[in-house]
Amino acid sequence: MQRDELMVLKETGHKGDFLLPFVVVNTIMPDFYTTYPMHWHDEMEIVYVESGEFEEYIDLEKYHVRQGDIILVDPCTLHSFRNIENVRTKFRTLIFNFNMLTSNNTDACSIKYFTPFLDKMYISPIVISPDAPHYSELLECIRSLINAYDNKNNFFEIKIKAGLFNLFYLLFSYFLEPEIKETSVKDNTTRNIKTILDYIDENYMNPITIEELAESVNLSKHYFMRFFKKYMGMTCIEYINDYRLNIATNLLLTTGLQITEVAAKIGITNLSYFNRIFKKKYNMTPKEYRYNIDNRK
């Protein structure tokens, strides 16, 4: 993977800009990138698996996705991914804000389709496989959007916006179904997880205790630890470390900070501990990671 591709990949907040809230990210695993911790955001994601396979966790459910699959991740949906050992995988992710499709002036599209979709009155299929009806039409639309973004020819912004409208025409025509209201139990679980993840996102640079995380969702420490492990598939400490390490690799890649400074930036004051958990995840030290990225052609 080229260095510029890695920089785009590691800019976890990169979702386009005000003029064009649309971006296509190229992800190759396991080239120094093997997992992405559970998170959520306002934008929608559409993932096309060009080759390989990996595990995607969406809305507390696990999916094994393979070459050719199209994954729909609705706005504000919990999601993460993890590579499968010894499998090289490449996928493209379209990330966009619905501001591209809605206008200040309310129209039929907003009232009949986009607002109900954002209000979760429609349910999207999570994974659309190559054998699904109308798959080829959807894939052609997605590839057209990717090509428009990659090439950036004259008037490409118009082509992308038109492509997104066509994409949702296909989704509403063939893939979306009216939503059956979820149980309040699942709603509360999702709400609690989002609260926890938001707290970690806002405080990862500081010491974080299990007690304060449990307090943020009004759970006892003991119940909180079981709750987190059940729905996240890892302990809270493992998640925090994973989250911090993703930020650390970005700092190693895009700044000239010393290793000790990188560790301090992500809330770890013990350098030996930082080196140990980093090597456990990436099979190399932070110093080796930076050297390999800088010298990778």
Short mmCIF file of C-alpha atoms in Angstrom, two decimals:
data_model
loop_
_atom_site.label_atom_id
_atom_site.label_comp_id
_atom_site.label_asym_id
_atom_site.label_seq_id
_atom_site.Cartn_x
_atom_site.Cartn_y
_atom_site.Cartn_z
CA MET A 1 0.00 0.00 0.00
CA GLN A 2 1.30 3.47 -0.84
CA ARG A 3 1.92 5.95 1.95
CA ASP A 4 -0.78 8.33 0.69
CA GLU A 5 -3.34 5.51 0.76
CA LEU A 6 -2.40 4.74 4.35
CA MET A 7 -2.79 8.39 5.30
CA VAL A 8 -6.29 8.48 3.87
CA LEU A 9 -7.10 5.20 5.57
CA LYS A 10 -5.90 6.39 8.96
CA GLU A 11 -7.73 9.74 8.85
CA THR A 12 -10.63 8.31 10.77
CA GLY A 13 -12.49 11.62 10.79
CA HIS A 14 -12.11 12.14 7.03
CA LYS A 15 -15.60 12.19 5.55
CA GLY A 16 -15.27 14.80 2.84
CA ASP A 17 -15.87 18.50 3.41
CA PHE A 18 -18.66 21.04 3.45
CA LEU A 19 -18.72 21.39 -0.34
CA LEU A 20 -18.52 17.66 -1.01
CA PRO A 21 -19.41 15.52 2.04
CA PHE A 22 -18.44 12.36 0.18
CA VAL A 23 -15.26 10.29 0.22
CA VAL A 24 -14.12 6.88 -1.01
CA VAL A 25 -11.57 5.13 1.23
CA ASN A 26 -9.31 2.34 0.00
CA THR A 27 -8.59 -0.29 2.68
CA ILE A 28 -6.09 -3.13 2.33
CA MET A 29 -5.62 -5.62 5.16
CA PRO A 30 -3.42 -6.71 6.81
CA ASP A 31 -0.96 -4.07 5.53
CA PHE A 32 -0.34 -2.52 8.95
CA TYR A 33 -4.09 -2.36 9.50
CA THR A 34 -5.96 -5.34 10.89
CA THR A 35 -8.89 -4.04 12.93
CA TYR A 36 -11.07 -0.99 13.40
CA PRO A 37 -12.73 -0.60 16.79
CA MET A 38 -16.47 -0.28 17.28
CA HIS A 39 -17.70 3.23 16.46
CA TRP A 40 -20.59 5.16 14.94
CA HIS A 41 -21.13 8.42 13.06
CA ASP A 42 -23.79 10.43 11.26
CA GLU A 43 -22.62 9.45 7.77
CA MET A 44 -23.71 6.38 5.80
CA GLU A 45 -21.15 3.84 4.63
CA ILE A 46 -21.35 1.50 1.67
CA VAL A 47 -18.58 -1.08 1.48
CA TYR A 48 -17.67 -3.06 -1.64
CA VAL A 49 -15.35 -6.04 -1.05
CA GLU A 50 -13.05 -6.21 -4.08
CA SER A 51 -11.10 -9.24 -2.86
CA GLY A 52 -10.62 -11.44 0.19
CA GLU A 53 -12.90 -11.71 3.21
CA PHE A 54 -13.20 -10.29 6.72
CA GLU A 55 -15.48 -10.03 9.74
CA GLU A 56 -17.77 -7.03 10.06
CA TYR A 57 -19.71 -6.26 13.24
CA ILE A 58 -22.82 -4.15 12.58
CA ASP A 59 -25.49 -3.21 15.11
CA LEU A 60 -24.21 -5.83 17.57
CA GLU A 61 -24.30 -8.65 14.99
CA LYS A 62 -21.35 -10.44 13.36
CA TYR A 63 -21.15 -10.91 9.56
CA HIS A 64 -18.59 -12.85 7.55
CA VAL A 65 -18.27 -10.90 4.31
CA ARG A 66 -16.56 -12.12 1.16
CA GLN A 67 -15.37 -10.97 -2.24
CA GLY A 68 -18.14 -9.27 -4.17
CA ASP A 69 -20.32 -8.51 -1.15
CA ILE A 70 -21.82 -5.05 -0.70
CA ILE A 71 -22.30 -3.95 2.92
CA LEU A 72 -24.74 -1.20 3.89
CA VAL A 73 -24.02 0.62 7.16
CA ASP A 74 -26.82 3.06 7.92
CA PRO A 75 -26.15 6.39 9.67
CA CYS A 76 -25.68 6.22 13.47
CA THR A 77 -25.14 2.44 13.36
CA LEU A 78 -22.52 0.75 15.54
CA HIS A 79 -19.92 -1.02 13.40
CA SER A 80 -16.35 -2.33 13.33
CA PHE A 81 -14.27 -4.78 11.31
CA ARG A 82 -11.52 -7.31 11.82
CA ASN A 83 -9.31 -9.14 9.33
CA ILE A 84 -9.13 -12.92 9.07
CA GLU A 85 -5.66 -14.29 9.74
CA ASN A 86 -3.58 -15.07 6.65
CA VAL A 87 -6.17 -13.50 4.31
CA ARG A 88 -5.33 -10.42 2.27
CA THR A 89 -8.38 -8.26 1.71
CA LYS A 90 -9.16 -5.11 -0.24
CA PHE A 91 -12.36 -3.11 0.02
CA ARG A 92 -13.60 0.33 -0.98
CA THR A 93 -15.81 2.32 1.37
CA LEU A 94 -18.11 5.12 0.24
CA ILE A 95 -18.80 7.51 3.13
CA PHE A 96 -21.27 10.35 2.66
CA ASN A 97 -23.53 12.72 4.52
CA PHE A 98 -27.21 12.98 3.63
CA ASN A 99 -26.78 16.73 3.26
CA MET A 100 -25.82 15.85 -0.31
CA LEU A 101 -29.31 14.52 -0.97
CA THR A 102 -31.56 16.74 1.12
CA SER A 103 -32.15 20.43 0.53
CA ASN A 104 -33.20 23.38 2.65
CA ASN A 105 -36.50 23.36 0.79
CA THR A 106 -38.60 20.35 1.72
CA ASP A 107 -39.61 18.31 -1.31
CA ALA A 108 -41.24 14.97 -2.10
CA CYS A 109 -37.92 13.08 -1.95
CA SER A 110 -37.24 14.34 1.57
CA ILE A 111 -40.77 13.74 2.87
CA LYS A 112 -41.44 10.36 1.26
CA TYR A 113 -37.99 8.75 1.28
CA PHE A 114 -34.96 10.33 2.93
CA THR A 115 -36.50 11.57 6.19
CA PRO A 116 -38.27 8.23 6.84
CA PHE A 117 -35.02 6.42 6.00
CA LEU A 118 -33.04 8.52 8.48
CA ASP A 119 -35.80 8.01 11.05
CA LYS A 120 -35.27 4.25 10.61
CA MET A 121 -38.70 3.61 9.14
CA TYR A 122 -37.02 1.46 6.49
CA ILE A 123 -34.71 -1.47 7.09
CA SER A 124 -31.66 -2.04 4.89
CA PRO A 125 -30.15 -5.44 4.14
CA ILE A 126 -26.78 -5.56 5.86
CA VAL A 127 -25.00 -7.65 3.24
CA ILE A 128 -25.99 -7.87 -0.44
CA SER A 129 -24.28 -10.85 -2.07
CA PRO A 130 -23.54 -11.30 -5.80
CA ASP A 131 -26.39 -13.80 -6.15
CA ALA A 132 -29.01 -11.29 -4.93
CA PRO A 133 -31.57 -10.02 -7.46
CA HIS A 134 -30.60 -6.65 -8.99
CA TYR A 135 -27.09 -6.94 -7.50
CA SER A 136 -25.42 -6.14 -10.84
CA GLU A 137 -27.37 -2.87 -11.19
CA LEU A 138 -26.37 -1.80 -7.69
CA LEU A 139 -22.73 -2.74 -8.22
CA GLU A 140 -22.59 -0.82 -11.50
CA CYS A 141 -23.87 2.27 -9.69
CA ILE A 142 -21.31 1.88 -6.88
CA ARG A 143 -18.43 1.40 -9.32
CA SER A 144 -19.53 4.51 -11.22
CA LEU A 145 -19.41 6.52 -7.97
CA ILE A 146 -15.96 5.15 -7.14
CA ASN A 147 -14.63 5.96 -10.61
CA ALA A 148 -16.05 9.49 -10.50
CA TYR A 149 -14.37 10.10 -7.14
CA ASP A 150 -11.04 8.53 -8.15
CA ASN A 151 -10.74 10.31 -11.50
CA LYS A 152 -12.25 13.68 -10.52
CA ASN A 153 -12.88 14.69 -14.11
CA ASN A 154 -14.74 17.89 -15.01
CA PHE A 155 -18.12 18.13 -13.29
CA PHE A 156 -17.43 15.03 -11.16
CA GLU A 157 -19.34 16.53 -8.22
CA ILE A 158 -22.52 16.53 -10.34
CA LYS A 159 -21.87 12.93 -11.38
CA ILE A 160 -21.42 11.86 -7.75
CA LYS A 161 -24.60 13.58 -6.62
CA ALA A 162 -26.57 12.11 -9.51
CA GLY A 163 -25.04 8.71 -8.75
CA LEU A 164 -26.20 8.86 -5.14
CA PHE A 165 -29.75 9.64 -6.19
CA ASN A 166 -29.62 6.68 -8.58
CA LEU A 167 -28.19 4.52 -5.79
CA PHE A 168 -31.16 5.28 -3.54
CA TYR A 169 -33.58 4.78 -6.40
CA LEU A 170 -32.22 1.23 -6.66
CA LEU A 171 -32.25 0.71 -2.88
CA PHE A 172 -35.83 1.86 -2.48
CA SER A 173 -36.93 -0.07 -5.57
CA TYR A 174 -35.35 -3.42 -4.76
CA PHE A 175 -33.71 -3.66 -1.33
CA LEU A 176 -35.33 -1.56 1.43
CA GLU A 177 -38.31 -2.78 3.44
CA PRO A 178 -40.58 -1.05 5.98
CA GLU A 179 -39.07 -1.25 9.44
CA ILE A 180 -40.60 -3.30 12.25
CA LYS A 181 -39.99 -1.42 15.47
CA GLU A 182 -37.13 -2.87 17.49
CA THR A 183 -37.62 -3.82 21.09
CA SER A 184 -36.86 -1.27 23.76
CA VAL A 185 -34.25 -3.67 25.18
CA LYS A 186 -32.14 -3.49 22.03
CA ASP A 187 -32.73 0.26 21.76
CA ASN A 188 -31.45 0.74 25.31
CA THR A 189 -28.46 -1.53 24.72
CA THR A 190 -27.44 0.39 21.59
CA ARG A 191 -27.94 3.71 23.37
CA ASN A 192 -25.73 2.62 26.28
CA ILE A 193 -22.97 1.39 23.98
CA LYS A 194 -22.98 4.66 22.04
CA THR A 195 -22.74 6.59 25.31
CA ILE A 196 -19.75 4.48 26.39
CA LEU A 197 -17.97 4.84 23.05
CA ASP A 198 -18.57 8.59 23.00
CA TYR A 199 -17.08 8.85 26.49
CA ILE A 200 -13.97 6.94 25.40
CA ASP A 201 -13.67 9.07 22.25
CA GLU A 202 -13.77 12.26 24.31
CA ASN A 203 -11.42 11.04 27.07
CA TYR A 204 -8.97 8.53 25.53
CA MET A 205 -6.07 10.95 26.09
CA ASN A 206 -6.68 10.78 29.86
CA PRO A 207 -6.75 7.90 32.34
CA ILE A 208 -10.12 6.13 32.11
CA THR A 209 -11.45 3.86 34.86
CA ILE A 210 -14.07 1.16 34.65
CA GLU A 211 -15.94 2.89 37.46
CA GLU A 212 -16.43 6.13 35.55
CA LEU A 213 -17.49 4.30 32.38
CA ALA A 214 -20.02 2.27 34.37
CA GLU A 215 -21.29 5.45 35.99
CA SER A 216 -21.79 7.09 32.55
CA VAL A 217 -24.55 4.55 31.82
CA ASN A 218 -25.75 4.06 35.40
CA LEU A 219 -24.56 0.45 35.71
CA SER A 220 -22.67 -1.27 38.50
CA LYS A 221 -19.01 -2.02 37.80
CA HIS A 222 -19.58 -5.77 37.82
CA TYR A 223 -22.60 -5.65 35.49
CA PHE A 224 -20.87 -3.12 33.23
CA MET A 225 -17.89 -5.42 32.63
CA ARG A 226 -20.16 -8.35 31.68
CA PHE A 227 -22.34 -6.06 29.55
CA PHE A 228 -19.36 -4.66 27.63
CA LYS A 229 -17.77 -8.06 26.99
CA LYS A 230 -21.10 -9.55 25.83
CA TYR A 231 -21.89 -6.89 23.25
CA MET A 232 -18.42 -5.76 22.18
CA GLY A 233 -16.73 -9.16 22.06
CA MET A 234 -13.76 -7.94 24.12
CA THR A 235 -13.07 -6.45 27.52
CA CYS A 236 -13.32 -2.73 28.06
CA ILE A 237 -9.54 -2.45 28.57
CA GLU A 238 -8.93 -4.32 25.30
CA TYR A 239 -11.24 -1.95 23.46
CA ILE A 240 -9.64 1.18 24.94
CA ASN A 241 -6.17 -0.10 24.02
CA ASP A 242 -7.33 -0.94 20.51
CA TYR A 243 -8.89 2.50 20.11
CA ARG A 244 -5.77 4.25 21.38
CA LEU A 245 -3.47 2.19 19.16
CA ASN A 246 -5.41 3.16 16.04
CA ILE A 247 -4.83 6.81 16.95
CA ALA A 248 -1.18 6.08 17.76
CA THR A 249 -0.51 4.60 14.32
CA ASN A 250 -1.98 7.73 12.76
CA LEU A 251 0.35 9.90 14.85
CA LEU A 252 3.35 7.73 13.94
CA LEU A 253 2.40 8.03 10.28
CA THR A 254 1.58 11.73 10.04
CA THR A 255 3.74 13.45 12.69
CA GLY A 256 7.36 13.56 13.82
CA LEU A 257 6.48 13.07 17.49
CA GLN A 258 8.81 10.95 19.59
CA ILE A 259 7.49 7.55 20.70
CA THR A 260 7.09 8.79 24.27
CA GLU A 261 5.11 11.78 23.01
CA VAL A 262 2.83 9.56 20.94
CA ALA A 263 2.15 7.39 23.97
CA ALA A 264 1.38 10.45 26.10
CA LYS A 265 -0.98 11.81 23.43
CA ILE A 266 -3.15 8.70 23.73
CA GLY A 267 -3.16 8.63 27.52
CA ILE A 268 -0.41 6.04 28.17
CA THR A 269 2.43 7.22 30.43
CA ASN A 270 4.22 3.86 30.73
CA LEU A 271 6.42 3.49 27.62
CA SER A 272 7.15 -0.21 28.15
CA TYR A 273 3.42 -0.93 28.41
CA PHE A 274 2.79 1.07 25.23
CA ASN A 275 5.49 -0.88 23.37
CA ARG A 276 4.12 -4.18 24.66
CA ILE A 277 0.50 -3.68 23.61
CA PHE A 278 1.57 -2.14 20.30
CA LYS A 279 3.75 -5.12 19.44
CA LYS A 280 0.99 -7.53 20.46
CA LYS A 281 -1.37 -5.96 17.93
CA TYR A 282 0.98 -5.12 15.05
CA ASN A 283 3.79 -7.67 15.55
CA MET A 284 6.34 -4.86 15.64
CA THR A 285 7.36 -2.00 17.90
CA PRO A 286 6.18 1.57 17.27
CA LYS A 287 9.67 2.44 16.02
CA GLU A 288 9.66 -0.49 13.59
CA TYR A 289 6.14 0.44 12.44
CA ARG A 290 7.19 4.00 11.58
CA TYR A 291 10.34 2.78 9.80
CA ASN A 292 8.43 0.23 7.71
CA ILE A 293 5.79 2.77 6.68
CA ASP A 294 8.40 5.38 5.76
CA ASN A 295 10.31 2.88 3.63
CA ARG A 296 7.37 1.11 2.05
CA LYS A 297 7.08 1.76 -1.70
#
